PDB file of C-alpha atoms in Angstrom:
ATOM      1  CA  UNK A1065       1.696 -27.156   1.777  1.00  0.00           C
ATOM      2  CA  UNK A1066       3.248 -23.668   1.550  1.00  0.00           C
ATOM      3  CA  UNK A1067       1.064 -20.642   1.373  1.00  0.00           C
ATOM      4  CA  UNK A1068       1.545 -18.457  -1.743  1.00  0.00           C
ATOM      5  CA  UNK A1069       2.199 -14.626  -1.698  1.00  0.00           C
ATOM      6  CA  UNK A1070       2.046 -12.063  -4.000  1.00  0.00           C
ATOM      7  CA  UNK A1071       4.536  -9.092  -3.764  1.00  0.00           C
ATOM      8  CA  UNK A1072       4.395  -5.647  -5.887  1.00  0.00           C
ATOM      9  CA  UNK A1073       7.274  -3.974  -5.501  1.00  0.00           C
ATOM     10  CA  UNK A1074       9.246  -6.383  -4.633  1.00  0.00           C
ATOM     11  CA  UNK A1075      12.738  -5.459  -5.582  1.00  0.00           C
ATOM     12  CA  UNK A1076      13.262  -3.082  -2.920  1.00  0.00           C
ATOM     13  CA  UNK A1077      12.838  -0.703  -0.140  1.00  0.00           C
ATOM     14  CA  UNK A1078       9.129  -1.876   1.708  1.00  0.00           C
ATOM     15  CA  UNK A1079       8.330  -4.556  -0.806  1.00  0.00           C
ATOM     16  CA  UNK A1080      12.201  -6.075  -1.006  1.00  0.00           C
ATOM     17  CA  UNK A1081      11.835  -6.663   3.026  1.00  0.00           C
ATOM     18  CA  UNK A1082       8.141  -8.034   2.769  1.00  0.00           C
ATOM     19  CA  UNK A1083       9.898 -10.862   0.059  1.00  0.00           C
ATOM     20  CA  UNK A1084      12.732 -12.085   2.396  1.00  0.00           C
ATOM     21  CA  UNK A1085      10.341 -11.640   5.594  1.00  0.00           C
ATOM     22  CA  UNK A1086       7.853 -14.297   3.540  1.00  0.00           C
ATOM     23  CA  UNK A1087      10.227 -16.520   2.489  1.00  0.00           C
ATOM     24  CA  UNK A1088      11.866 -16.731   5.515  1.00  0.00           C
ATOM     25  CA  UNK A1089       8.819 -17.636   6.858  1.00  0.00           C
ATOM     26  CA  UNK A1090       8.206 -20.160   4.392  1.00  0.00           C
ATOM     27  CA  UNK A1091       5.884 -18.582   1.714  1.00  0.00           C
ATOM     28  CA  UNK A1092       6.135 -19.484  -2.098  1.00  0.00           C
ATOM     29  CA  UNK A1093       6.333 -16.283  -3.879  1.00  0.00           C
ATOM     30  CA  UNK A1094       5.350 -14.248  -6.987  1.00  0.00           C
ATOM     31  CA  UNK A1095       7.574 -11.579  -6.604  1.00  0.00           C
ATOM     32  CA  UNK A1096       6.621  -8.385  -9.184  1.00  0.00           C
ATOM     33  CA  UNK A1097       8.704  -5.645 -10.342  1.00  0.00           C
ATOM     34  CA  UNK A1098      10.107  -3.543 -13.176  1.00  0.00           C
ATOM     35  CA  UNK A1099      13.420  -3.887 -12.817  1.00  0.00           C
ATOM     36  CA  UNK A1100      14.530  -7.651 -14.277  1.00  0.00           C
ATOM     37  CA  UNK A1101      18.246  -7.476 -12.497  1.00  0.00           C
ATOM     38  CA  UNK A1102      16.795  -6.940  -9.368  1.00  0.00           C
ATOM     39  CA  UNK A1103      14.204  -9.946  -9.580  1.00  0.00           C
ATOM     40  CA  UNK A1104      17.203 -11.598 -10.824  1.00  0.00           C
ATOM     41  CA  UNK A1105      19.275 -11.023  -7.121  1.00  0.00           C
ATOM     42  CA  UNK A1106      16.085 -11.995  -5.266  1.00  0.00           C
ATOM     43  CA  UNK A1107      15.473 -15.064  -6.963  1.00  0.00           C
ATOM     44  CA  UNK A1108      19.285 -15.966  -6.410  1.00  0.00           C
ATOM     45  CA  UNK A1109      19.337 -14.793  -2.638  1.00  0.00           C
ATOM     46  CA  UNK A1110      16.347 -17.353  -1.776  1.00  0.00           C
ATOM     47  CA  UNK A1111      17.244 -20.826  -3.888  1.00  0.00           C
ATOM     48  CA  UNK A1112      15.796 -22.668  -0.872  1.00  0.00           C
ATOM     49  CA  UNK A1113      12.745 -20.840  -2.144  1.00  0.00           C
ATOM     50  CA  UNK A1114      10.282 -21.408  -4.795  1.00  0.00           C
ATOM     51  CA  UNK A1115      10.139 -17.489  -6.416  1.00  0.00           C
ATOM     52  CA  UNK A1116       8.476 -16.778  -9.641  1.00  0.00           C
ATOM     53  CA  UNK A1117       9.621 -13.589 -11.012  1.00  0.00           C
ATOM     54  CA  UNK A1118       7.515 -11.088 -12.902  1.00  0.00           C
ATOM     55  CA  UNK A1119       8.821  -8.637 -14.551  1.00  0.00           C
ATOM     56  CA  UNK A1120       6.149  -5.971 -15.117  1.00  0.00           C
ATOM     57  CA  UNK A1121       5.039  -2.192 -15.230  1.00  0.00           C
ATOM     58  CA  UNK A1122       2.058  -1.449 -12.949  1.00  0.00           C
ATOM     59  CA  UNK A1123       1.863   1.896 -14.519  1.00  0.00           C
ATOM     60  CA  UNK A1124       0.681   0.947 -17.532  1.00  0.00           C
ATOM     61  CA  UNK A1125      -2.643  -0.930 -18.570  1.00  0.00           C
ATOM     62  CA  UNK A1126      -1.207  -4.114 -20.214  1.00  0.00           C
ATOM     63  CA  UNK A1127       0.961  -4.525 -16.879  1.00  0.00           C
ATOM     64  CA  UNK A1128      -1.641  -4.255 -14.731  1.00  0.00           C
ATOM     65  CA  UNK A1129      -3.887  -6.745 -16.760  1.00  0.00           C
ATOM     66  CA  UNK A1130      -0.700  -8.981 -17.132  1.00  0.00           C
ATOM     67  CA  UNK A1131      -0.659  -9.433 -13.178  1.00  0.00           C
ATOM     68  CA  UNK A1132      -3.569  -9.328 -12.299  1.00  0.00           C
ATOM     69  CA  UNK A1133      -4.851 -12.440 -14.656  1.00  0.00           C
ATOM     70  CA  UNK A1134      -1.771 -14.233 -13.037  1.00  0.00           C
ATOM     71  CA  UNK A1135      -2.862 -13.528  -9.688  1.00  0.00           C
ATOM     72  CA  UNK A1136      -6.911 -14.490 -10.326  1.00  0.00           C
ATOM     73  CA  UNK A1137      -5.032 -17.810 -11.898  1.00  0.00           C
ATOM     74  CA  UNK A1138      -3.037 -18.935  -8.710  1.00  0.00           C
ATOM     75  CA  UNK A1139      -4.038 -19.838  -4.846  1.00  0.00           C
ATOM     76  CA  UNK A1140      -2.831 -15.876  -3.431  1.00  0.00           C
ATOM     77  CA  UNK A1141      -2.887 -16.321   0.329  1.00  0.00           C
ATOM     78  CA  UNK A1142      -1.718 -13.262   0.983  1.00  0.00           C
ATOM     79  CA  UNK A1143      -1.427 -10.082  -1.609  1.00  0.00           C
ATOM     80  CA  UNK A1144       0.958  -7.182  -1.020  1.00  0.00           C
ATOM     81  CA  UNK A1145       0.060  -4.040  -3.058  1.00  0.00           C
ATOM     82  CA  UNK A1146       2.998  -2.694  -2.433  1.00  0.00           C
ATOM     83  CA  UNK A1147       4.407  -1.282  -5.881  1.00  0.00           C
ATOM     84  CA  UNK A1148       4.998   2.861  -5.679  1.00  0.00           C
ATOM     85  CA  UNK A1149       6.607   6.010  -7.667  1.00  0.00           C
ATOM     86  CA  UNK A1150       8.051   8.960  -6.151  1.00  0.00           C
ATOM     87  CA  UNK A1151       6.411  11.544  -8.306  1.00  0.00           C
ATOM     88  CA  UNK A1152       6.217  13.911  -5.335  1.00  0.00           C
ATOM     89  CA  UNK A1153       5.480  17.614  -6.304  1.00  0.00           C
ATOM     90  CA  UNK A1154       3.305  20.347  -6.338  1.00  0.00           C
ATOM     91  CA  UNK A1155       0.202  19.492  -9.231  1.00  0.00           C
ATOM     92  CA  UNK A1156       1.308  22.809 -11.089  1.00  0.00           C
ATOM     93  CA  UNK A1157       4.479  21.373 -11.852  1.00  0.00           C
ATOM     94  CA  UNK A1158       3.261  17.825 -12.258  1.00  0.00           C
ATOM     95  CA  UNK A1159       3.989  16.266 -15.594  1.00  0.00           C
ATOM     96  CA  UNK A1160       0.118  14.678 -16.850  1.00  0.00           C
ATOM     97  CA  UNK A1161       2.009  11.720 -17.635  1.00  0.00           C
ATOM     98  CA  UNK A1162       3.726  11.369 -14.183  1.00  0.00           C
ATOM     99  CA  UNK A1163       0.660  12.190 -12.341  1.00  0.00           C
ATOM    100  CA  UNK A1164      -1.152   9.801 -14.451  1.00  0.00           C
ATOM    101  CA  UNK A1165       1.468   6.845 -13.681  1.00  0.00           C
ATOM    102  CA  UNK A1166       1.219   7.626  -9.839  1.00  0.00           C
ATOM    103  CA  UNK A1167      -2.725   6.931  -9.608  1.00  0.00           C
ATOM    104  CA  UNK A1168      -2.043   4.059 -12.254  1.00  0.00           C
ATOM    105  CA  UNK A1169       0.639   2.568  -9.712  1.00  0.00           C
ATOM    106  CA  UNK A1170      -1.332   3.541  -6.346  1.00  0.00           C
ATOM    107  CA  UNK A1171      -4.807   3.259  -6.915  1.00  0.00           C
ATOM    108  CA  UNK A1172      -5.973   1.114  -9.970  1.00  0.00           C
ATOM    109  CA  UNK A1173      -3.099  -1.258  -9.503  1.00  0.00           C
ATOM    110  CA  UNK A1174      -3.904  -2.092  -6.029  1.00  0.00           C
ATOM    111  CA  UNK A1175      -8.010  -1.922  -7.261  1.00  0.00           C
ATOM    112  CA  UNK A1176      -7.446  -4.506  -9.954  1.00  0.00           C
ATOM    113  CA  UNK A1177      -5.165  -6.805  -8.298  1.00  0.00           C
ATOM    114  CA  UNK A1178      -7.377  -6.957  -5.544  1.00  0.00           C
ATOM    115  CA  UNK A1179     -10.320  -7.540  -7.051  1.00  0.00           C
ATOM    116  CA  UNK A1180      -8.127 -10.558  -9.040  1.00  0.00           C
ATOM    117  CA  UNK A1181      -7.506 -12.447  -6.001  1.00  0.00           C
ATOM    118  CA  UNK A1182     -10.560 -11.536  -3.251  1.00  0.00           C
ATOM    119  CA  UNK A1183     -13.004 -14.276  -4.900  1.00  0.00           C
ATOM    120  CA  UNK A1184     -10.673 -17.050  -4.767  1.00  0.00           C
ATOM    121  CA  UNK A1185      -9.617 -16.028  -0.974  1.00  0.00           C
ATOM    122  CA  UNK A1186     -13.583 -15.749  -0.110  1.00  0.00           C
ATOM    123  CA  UNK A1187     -13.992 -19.037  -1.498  1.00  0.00           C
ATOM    124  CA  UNK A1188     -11.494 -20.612   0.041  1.00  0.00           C
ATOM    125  CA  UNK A1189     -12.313 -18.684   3.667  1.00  0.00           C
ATOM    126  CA  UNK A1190      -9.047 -17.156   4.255  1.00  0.00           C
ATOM    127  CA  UNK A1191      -6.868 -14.669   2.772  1.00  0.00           C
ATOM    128  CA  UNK A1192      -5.142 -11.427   3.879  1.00  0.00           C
ATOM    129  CA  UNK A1193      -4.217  -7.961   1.167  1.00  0.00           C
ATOM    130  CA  UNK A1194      -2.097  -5.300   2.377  1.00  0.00           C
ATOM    131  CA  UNK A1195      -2.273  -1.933   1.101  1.00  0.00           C
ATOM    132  CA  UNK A1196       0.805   0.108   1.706  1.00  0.00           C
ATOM    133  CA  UNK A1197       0.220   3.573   1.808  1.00  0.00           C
ATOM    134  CA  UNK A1198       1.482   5.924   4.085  1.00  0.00           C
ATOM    135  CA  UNK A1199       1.084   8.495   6.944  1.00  0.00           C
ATOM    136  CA  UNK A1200       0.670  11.520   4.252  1.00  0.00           C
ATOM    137  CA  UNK A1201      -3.082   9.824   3.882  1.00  0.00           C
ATOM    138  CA  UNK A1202      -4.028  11.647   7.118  1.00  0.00           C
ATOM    139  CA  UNK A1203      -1.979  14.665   6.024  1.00  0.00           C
ATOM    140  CA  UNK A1204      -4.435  16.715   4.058  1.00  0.00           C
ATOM    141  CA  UNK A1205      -4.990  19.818   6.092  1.00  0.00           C
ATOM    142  CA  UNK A1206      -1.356  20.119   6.975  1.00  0.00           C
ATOM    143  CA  UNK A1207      -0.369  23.827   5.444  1.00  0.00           C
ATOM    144  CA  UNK A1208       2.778  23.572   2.995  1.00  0.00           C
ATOM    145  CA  UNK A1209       4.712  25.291   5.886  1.00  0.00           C
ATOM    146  CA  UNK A1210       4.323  21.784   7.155  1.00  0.00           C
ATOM    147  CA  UNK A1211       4.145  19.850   4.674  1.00  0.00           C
ATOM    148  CA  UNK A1212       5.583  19.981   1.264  1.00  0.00           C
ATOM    149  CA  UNK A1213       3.136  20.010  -1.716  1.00  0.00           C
ATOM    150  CA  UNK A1214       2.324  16.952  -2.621  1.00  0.00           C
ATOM    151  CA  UNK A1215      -1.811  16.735  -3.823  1.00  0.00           C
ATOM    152  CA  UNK A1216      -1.797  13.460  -6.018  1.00  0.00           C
ATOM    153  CA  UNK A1217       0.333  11.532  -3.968  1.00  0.00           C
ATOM    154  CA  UNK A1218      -1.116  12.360  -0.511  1.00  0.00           C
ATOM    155  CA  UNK A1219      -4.928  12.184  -2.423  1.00  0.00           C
ATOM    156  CA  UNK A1220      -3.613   8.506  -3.877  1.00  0.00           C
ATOM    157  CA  UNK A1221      -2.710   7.329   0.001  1.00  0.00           C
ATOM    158  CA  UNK A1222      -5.555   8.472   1.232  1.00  0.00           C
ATOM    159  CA  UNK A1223      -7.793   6.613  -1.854  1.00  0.00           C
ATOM    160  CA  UNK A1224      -5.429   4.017  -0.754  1.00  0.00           C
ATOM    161  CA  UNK A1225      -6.520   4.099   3.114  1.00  0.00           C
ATOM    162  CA  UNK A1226     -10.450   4.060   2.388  1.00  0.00           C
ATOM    163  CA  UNK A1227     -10.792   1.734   0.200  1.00  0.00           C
ATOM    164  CA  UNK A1228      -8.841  -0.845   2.708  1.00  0.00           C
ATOM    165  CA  UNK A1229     -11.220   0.397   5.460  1.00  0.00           C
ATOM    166  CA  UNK A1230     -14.800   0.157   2.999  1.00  0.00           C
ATOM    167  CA  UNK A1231     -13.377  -3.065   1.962  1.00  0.00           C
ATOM    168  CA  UNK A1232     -12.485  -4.251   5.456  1.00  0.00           C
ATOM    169  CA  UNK A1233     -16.358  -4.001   6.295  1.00  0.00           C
ATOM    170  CA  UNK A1234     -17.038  -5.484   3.059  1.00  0.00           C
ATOM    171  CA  UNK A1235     -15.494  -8.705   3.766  1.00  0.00           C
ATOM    172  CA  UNK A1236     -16.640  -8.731   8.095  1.00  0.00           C
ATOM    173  CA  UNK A1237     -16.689 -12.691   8.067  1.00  0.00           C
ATOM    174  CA  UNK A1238     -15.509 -13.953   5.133  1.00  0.00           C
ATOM    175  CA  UNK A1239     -12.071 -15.050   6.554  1.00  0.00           C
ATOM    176  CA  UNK A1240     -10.281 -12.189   4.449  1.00  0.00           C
ATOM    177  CA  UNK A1241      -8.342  -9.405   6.127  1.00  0.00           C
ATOM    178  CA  UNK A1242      -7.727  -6.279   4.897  1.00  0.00           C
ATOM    179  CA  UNK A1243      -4.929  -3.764   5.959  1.00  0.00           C
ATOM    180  CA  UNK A1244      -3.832  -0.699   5.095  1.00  0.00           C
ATOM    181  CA  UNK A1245      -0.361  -0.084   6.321  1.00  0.00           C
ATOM    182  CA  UNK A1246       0.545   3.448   7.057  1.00  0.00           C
ATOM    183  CA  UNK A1247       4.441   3.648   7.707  1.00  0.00           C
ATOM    184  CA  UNK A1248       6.064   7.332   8.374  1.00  0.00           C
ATOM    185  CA  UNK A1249       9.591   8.025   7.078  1.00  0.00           C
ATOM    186  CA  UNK A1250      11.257   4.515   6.034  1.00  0.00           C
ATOM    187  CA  UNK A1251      15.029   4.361   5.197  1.00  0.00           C
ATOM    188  CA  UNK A1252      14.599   2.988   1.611  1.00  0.00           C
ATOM    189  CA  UNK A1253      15.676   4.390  -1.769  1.00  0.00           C
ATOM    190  CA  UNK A1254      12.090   6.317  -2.494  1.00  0.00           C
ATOM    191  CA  UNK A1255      13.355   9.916  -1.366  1.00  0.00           C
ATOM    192  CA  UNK A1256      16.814   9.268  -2.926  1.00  0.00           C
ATOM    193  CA  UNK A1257      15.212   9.064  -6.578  1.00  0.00           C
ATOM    194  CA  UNK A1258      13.854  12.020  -5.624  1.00  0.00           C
ATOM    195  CA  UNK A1259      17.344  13.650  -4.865  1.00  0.00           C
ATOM    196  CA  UNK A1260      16.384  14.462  -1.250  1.00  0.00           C
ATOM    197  CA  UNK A1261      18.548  13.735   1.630  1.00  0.00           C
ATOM    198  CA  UNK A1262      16.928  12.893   4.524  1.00  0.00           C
ATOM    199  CA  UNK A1263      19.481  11.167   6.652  1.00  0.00           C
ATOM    200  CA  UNK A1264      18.969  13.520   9.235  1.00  0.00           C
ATOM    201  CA  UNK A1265      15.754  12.549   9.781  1.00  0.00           C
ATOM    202  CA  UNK A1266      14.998   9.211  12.004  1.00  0.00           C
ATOM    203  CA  UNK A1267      13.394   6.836   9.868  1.00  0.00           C
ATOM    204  CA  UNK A1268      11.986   3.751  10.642  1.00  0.00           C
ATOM    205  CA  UNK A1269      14.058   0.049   8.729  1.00  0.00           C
ATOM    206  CA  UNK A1270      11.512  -1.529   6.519  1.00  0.00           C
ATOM    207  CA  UNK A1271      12.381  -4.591   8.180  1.00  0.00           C
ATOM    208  CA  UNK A1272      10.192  -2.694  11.099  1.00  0.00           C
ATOM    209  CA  UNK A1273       7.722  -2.169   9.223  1.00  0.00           C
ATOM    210  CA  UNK A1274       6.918  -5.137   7.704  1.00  0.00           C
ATOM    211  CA  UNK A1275       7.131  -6.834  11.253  1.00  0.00           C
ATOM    212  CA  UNK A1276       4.711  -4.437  12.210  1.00  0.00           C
ATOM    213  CA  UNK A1277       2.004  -5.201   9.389  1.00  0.00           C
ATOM    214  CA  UNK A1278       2.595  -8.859   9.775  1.00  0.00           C
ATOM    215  CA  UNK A1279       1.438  -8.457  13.488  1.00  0.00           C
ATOM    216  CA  UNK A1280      -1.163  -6.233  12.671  1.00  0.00           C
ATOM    217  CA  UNK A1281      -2.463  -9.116  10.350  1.00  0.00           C
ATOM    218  CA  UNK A1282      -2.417 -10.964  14.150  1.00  0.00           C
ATOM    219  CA  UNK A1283      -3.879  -8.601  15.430  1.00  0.00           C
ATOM    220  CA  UNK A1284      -6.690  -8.260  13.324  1.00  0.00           C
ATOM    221  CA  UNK A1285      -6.025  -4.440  12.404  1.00  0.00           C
ATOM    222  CA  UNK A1286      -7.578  -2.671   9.187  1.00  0.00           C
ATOM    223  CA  UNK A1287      -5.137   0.396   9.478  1.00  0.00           C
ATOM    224  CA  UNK A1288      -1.802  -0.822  10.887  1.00  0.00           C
ATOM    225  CA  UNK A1289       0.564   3.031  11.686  1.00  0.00           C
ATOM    226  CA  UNK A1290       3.889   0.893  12.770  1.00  0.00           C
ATOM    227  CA  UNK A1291       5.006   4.220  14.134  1.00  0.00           C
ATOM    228  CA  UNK A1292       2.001   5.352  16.371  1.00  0.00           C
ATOM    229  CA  UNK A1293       2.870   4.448  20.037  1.00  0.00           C
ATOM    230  CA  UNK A1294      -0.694   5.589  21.160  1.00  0.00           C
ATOM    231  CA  UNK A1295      -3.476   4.172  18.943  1.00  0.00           C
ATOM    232  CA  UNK A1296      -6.228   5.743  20.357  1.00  0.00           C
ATOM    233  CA  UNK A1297      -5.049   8.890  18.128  1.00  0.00           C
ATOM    234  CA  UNK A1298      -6.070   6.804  15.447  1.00  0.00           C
ATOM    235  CA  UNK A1299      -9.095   5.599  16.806  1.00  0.00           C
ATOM    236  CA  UNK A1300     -10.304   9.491  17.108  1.00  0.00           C
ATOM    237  CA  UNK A1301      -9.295  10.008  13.793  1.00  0.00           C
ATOM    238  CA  UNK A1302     -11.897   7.516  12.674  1.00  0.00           C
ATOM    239  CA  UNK A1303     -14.624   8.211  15.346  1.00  0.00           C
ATOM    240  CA  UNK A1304     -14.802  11.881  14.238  1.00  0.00           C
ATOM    241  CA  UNK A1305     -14.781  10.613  10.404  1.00  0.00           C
ATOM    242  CA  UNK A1306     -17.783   8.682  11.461  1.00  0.00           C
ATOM    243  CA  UNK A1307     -19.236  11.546  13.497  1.00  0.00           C
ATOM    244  CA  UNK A1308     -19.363  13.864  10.509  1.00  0.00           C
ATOM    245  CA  UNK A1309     -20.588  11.156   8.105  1.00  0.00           C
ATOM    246  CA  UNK A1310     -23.480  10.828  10.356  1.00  0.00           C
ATOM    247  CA  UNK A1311     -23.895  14.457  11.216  1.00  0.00           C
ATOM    248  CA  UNK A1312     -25.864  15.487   8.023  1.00  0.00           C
ATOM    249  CA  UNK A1313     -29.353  16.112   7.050  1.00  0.00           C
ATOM    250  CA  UNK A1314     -31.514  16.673   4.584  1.00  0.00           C
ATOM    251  CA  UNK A1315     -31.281  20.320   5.198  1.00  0.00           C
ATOM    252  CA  UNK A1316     -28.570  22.672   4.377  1.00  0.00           C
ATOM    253  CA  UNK A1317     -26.041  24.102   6.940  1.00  0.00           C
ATOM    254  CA  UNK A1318     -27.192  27.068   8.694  1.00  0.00           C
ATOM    255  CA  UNK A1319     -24.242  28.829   7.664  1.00  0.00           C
ATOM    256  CA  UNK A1320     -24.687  28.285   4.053  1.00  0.00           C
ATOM    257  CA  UNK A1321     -28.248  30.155   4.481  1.00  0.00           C
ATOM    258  CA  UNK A1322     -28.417  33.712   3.347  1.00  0.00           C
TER     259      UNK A1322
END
C-alpha cells in the first residue's frame, strides 16, 4: 500500500523537488499550489503516479480551510509545509497586505495544516511534518550590515523553527516526527521574483536539500541545517536557549535595579 504525502508548494523550487523525490520513491501525492499550469506539468511528468492536484491560495483564509479539511480527510503519512512568498523587505516599507500574506503563508498555514493531520498520524502511530523554514530563523541579531532587513520574514522562520521544536517534545513517543528544515541559499526561483541576482553566490540544489531532510527524518532530527558540516554549532545554539530559559527567577535582574 503506498504511503500518502502532502506537498505545499509544490510547483517549484524546494517543494517541486520534495514532489518528484516522493514519487520517485513511491508516495501517492496531494500536491498544493497556486499556480494551476504548473500542477498541470507535475501531474503530466509523473503518470506512473497517482497525484491529486490542488489548486489553492495558502494566503488567504478559505485556502487554508480548503486544505486543511482535505488533509484531516485523507491517511497524510508525511506533510510538507512547504508553501512560501518572497515578501522580503524592511517593515517600513512593507505593504500590510504583503506582510499579512507572509505570516498567513508561513505561520498559520503550516499551524492549521498541521494540526489537520497530527490526530490521524497519532492514531495511527506514525507520521512525519516538515517545516521548511530557513537559516534567517537564527539570524536575528545579525546587524543590517550583515544582513539585509528583513523583520517579518526572519520573525515568521523563526515562529516556524519553535513551534517544530515545542511540537517535537509534544509528540516524544507517539510515532510522529517533527522537523524543521533550515536550508541556506537554494538555487530556486524565490530571489528571482524578488529581482535579485544571486548567481554569484554558491547555493545549495534543492534536490540537496530535500535529500538532506529526508535523512534527517532517518535520523531522527527535529532541526535538520542541510548546510551545517559541524552540528554541534547547532547543538550550542539550543543548549544556551535552554540555559537562559532556565536562568530566571522570581527576582528582577540586578541591572534593572536602581
Amino acid at each position: 500500500m503506498s504511503k500518502l504525502a502532502l506537498v505545499t508548494g509544490a510547483t517549484s523550487g524546494i517543494g517541486r523537488a520534495f514532489a518528484d523525490r516522493l514519487a520517485a520513491d513511491g508516495y501517492d501525492l496531494i500536491a498544493v499550489g497556486r499556480n494551476t499550469d504548473r500542477l498541470d506539468q507535475l501531474v503530466e511528468a509523473r503518470p506512473d503516479v497517482k497525484i491529486s492536484p490542488v489548486a489553492a491560495d495558502l494566503s488567504t483564509l478559505d485556502g487554508i480551510r480548503a486544505v486543511a479539511d482535505l488533509a484531516a480527510a485523507e491517511p497524510v503519512d508525511l506533510l510538507v509545509n512547504n508553501a512560501g512568498v518572497a515578501h522580503y523587505m524592511p517593515l517600513a516599507e512593507l505593504p500590510a497586505d504583503k506582510a499579512a500574506e507572509l505570516v498567513m503563508v508561513k505561520v498559520l498555514a503550516p499551524t492549521l495544516l498541521t494540526r489537520a493531520v497530527v490526530g490521524g498520524m497519532q492514531q495511527r502511530g506514525s507520521g512525519a511534518i516538515v517545516n521548511v523554514g530557513g537559516m534567517i530563523a537564527f539570524s536575528g541579531p545579525a546587524p543590517s550590515t550583515v544582513m539585509p532587513r528583513r523583520a517579518v520574514y526572519a520573525g515568521a522562520l523563526a515562529d516556524l523553527l519553535a513551534f517544530s521544536q515545542t511540537l517535537s517534545a509534544e509528540l516524544e513517543g507517539t510515532g510522529v516526527a517533527v522537523q524543521a528544515l533550515l536550508p541556506g541559499v537554494v538555487a530556486t526561483e524565490f530571489h528571482t521574483r524578488q529581482g535579485l541576482d544571486l548567481s554569484a553566490i554558491p547555493r545549495m540544489s534543492a534536490e540537496d536539500v530535500v535529500t538532506a531532510s529526508l535523512r534527517g527524518l532517518e535520523l531522527g532530527e527535529t532541526v535538520t541545517a542541510p548546510g551545517v558540516e559541524d552540528v554541534s554549532l547547532l547543538e550550542t545554539v539550543f543548549a544556551a536557549d535552554l540555559a537562559a530559559f532556565g536562568g530566571q527567577s522570581p527576582q528582577v535582574a540586578t541591572r534593572y535595579r536602581d
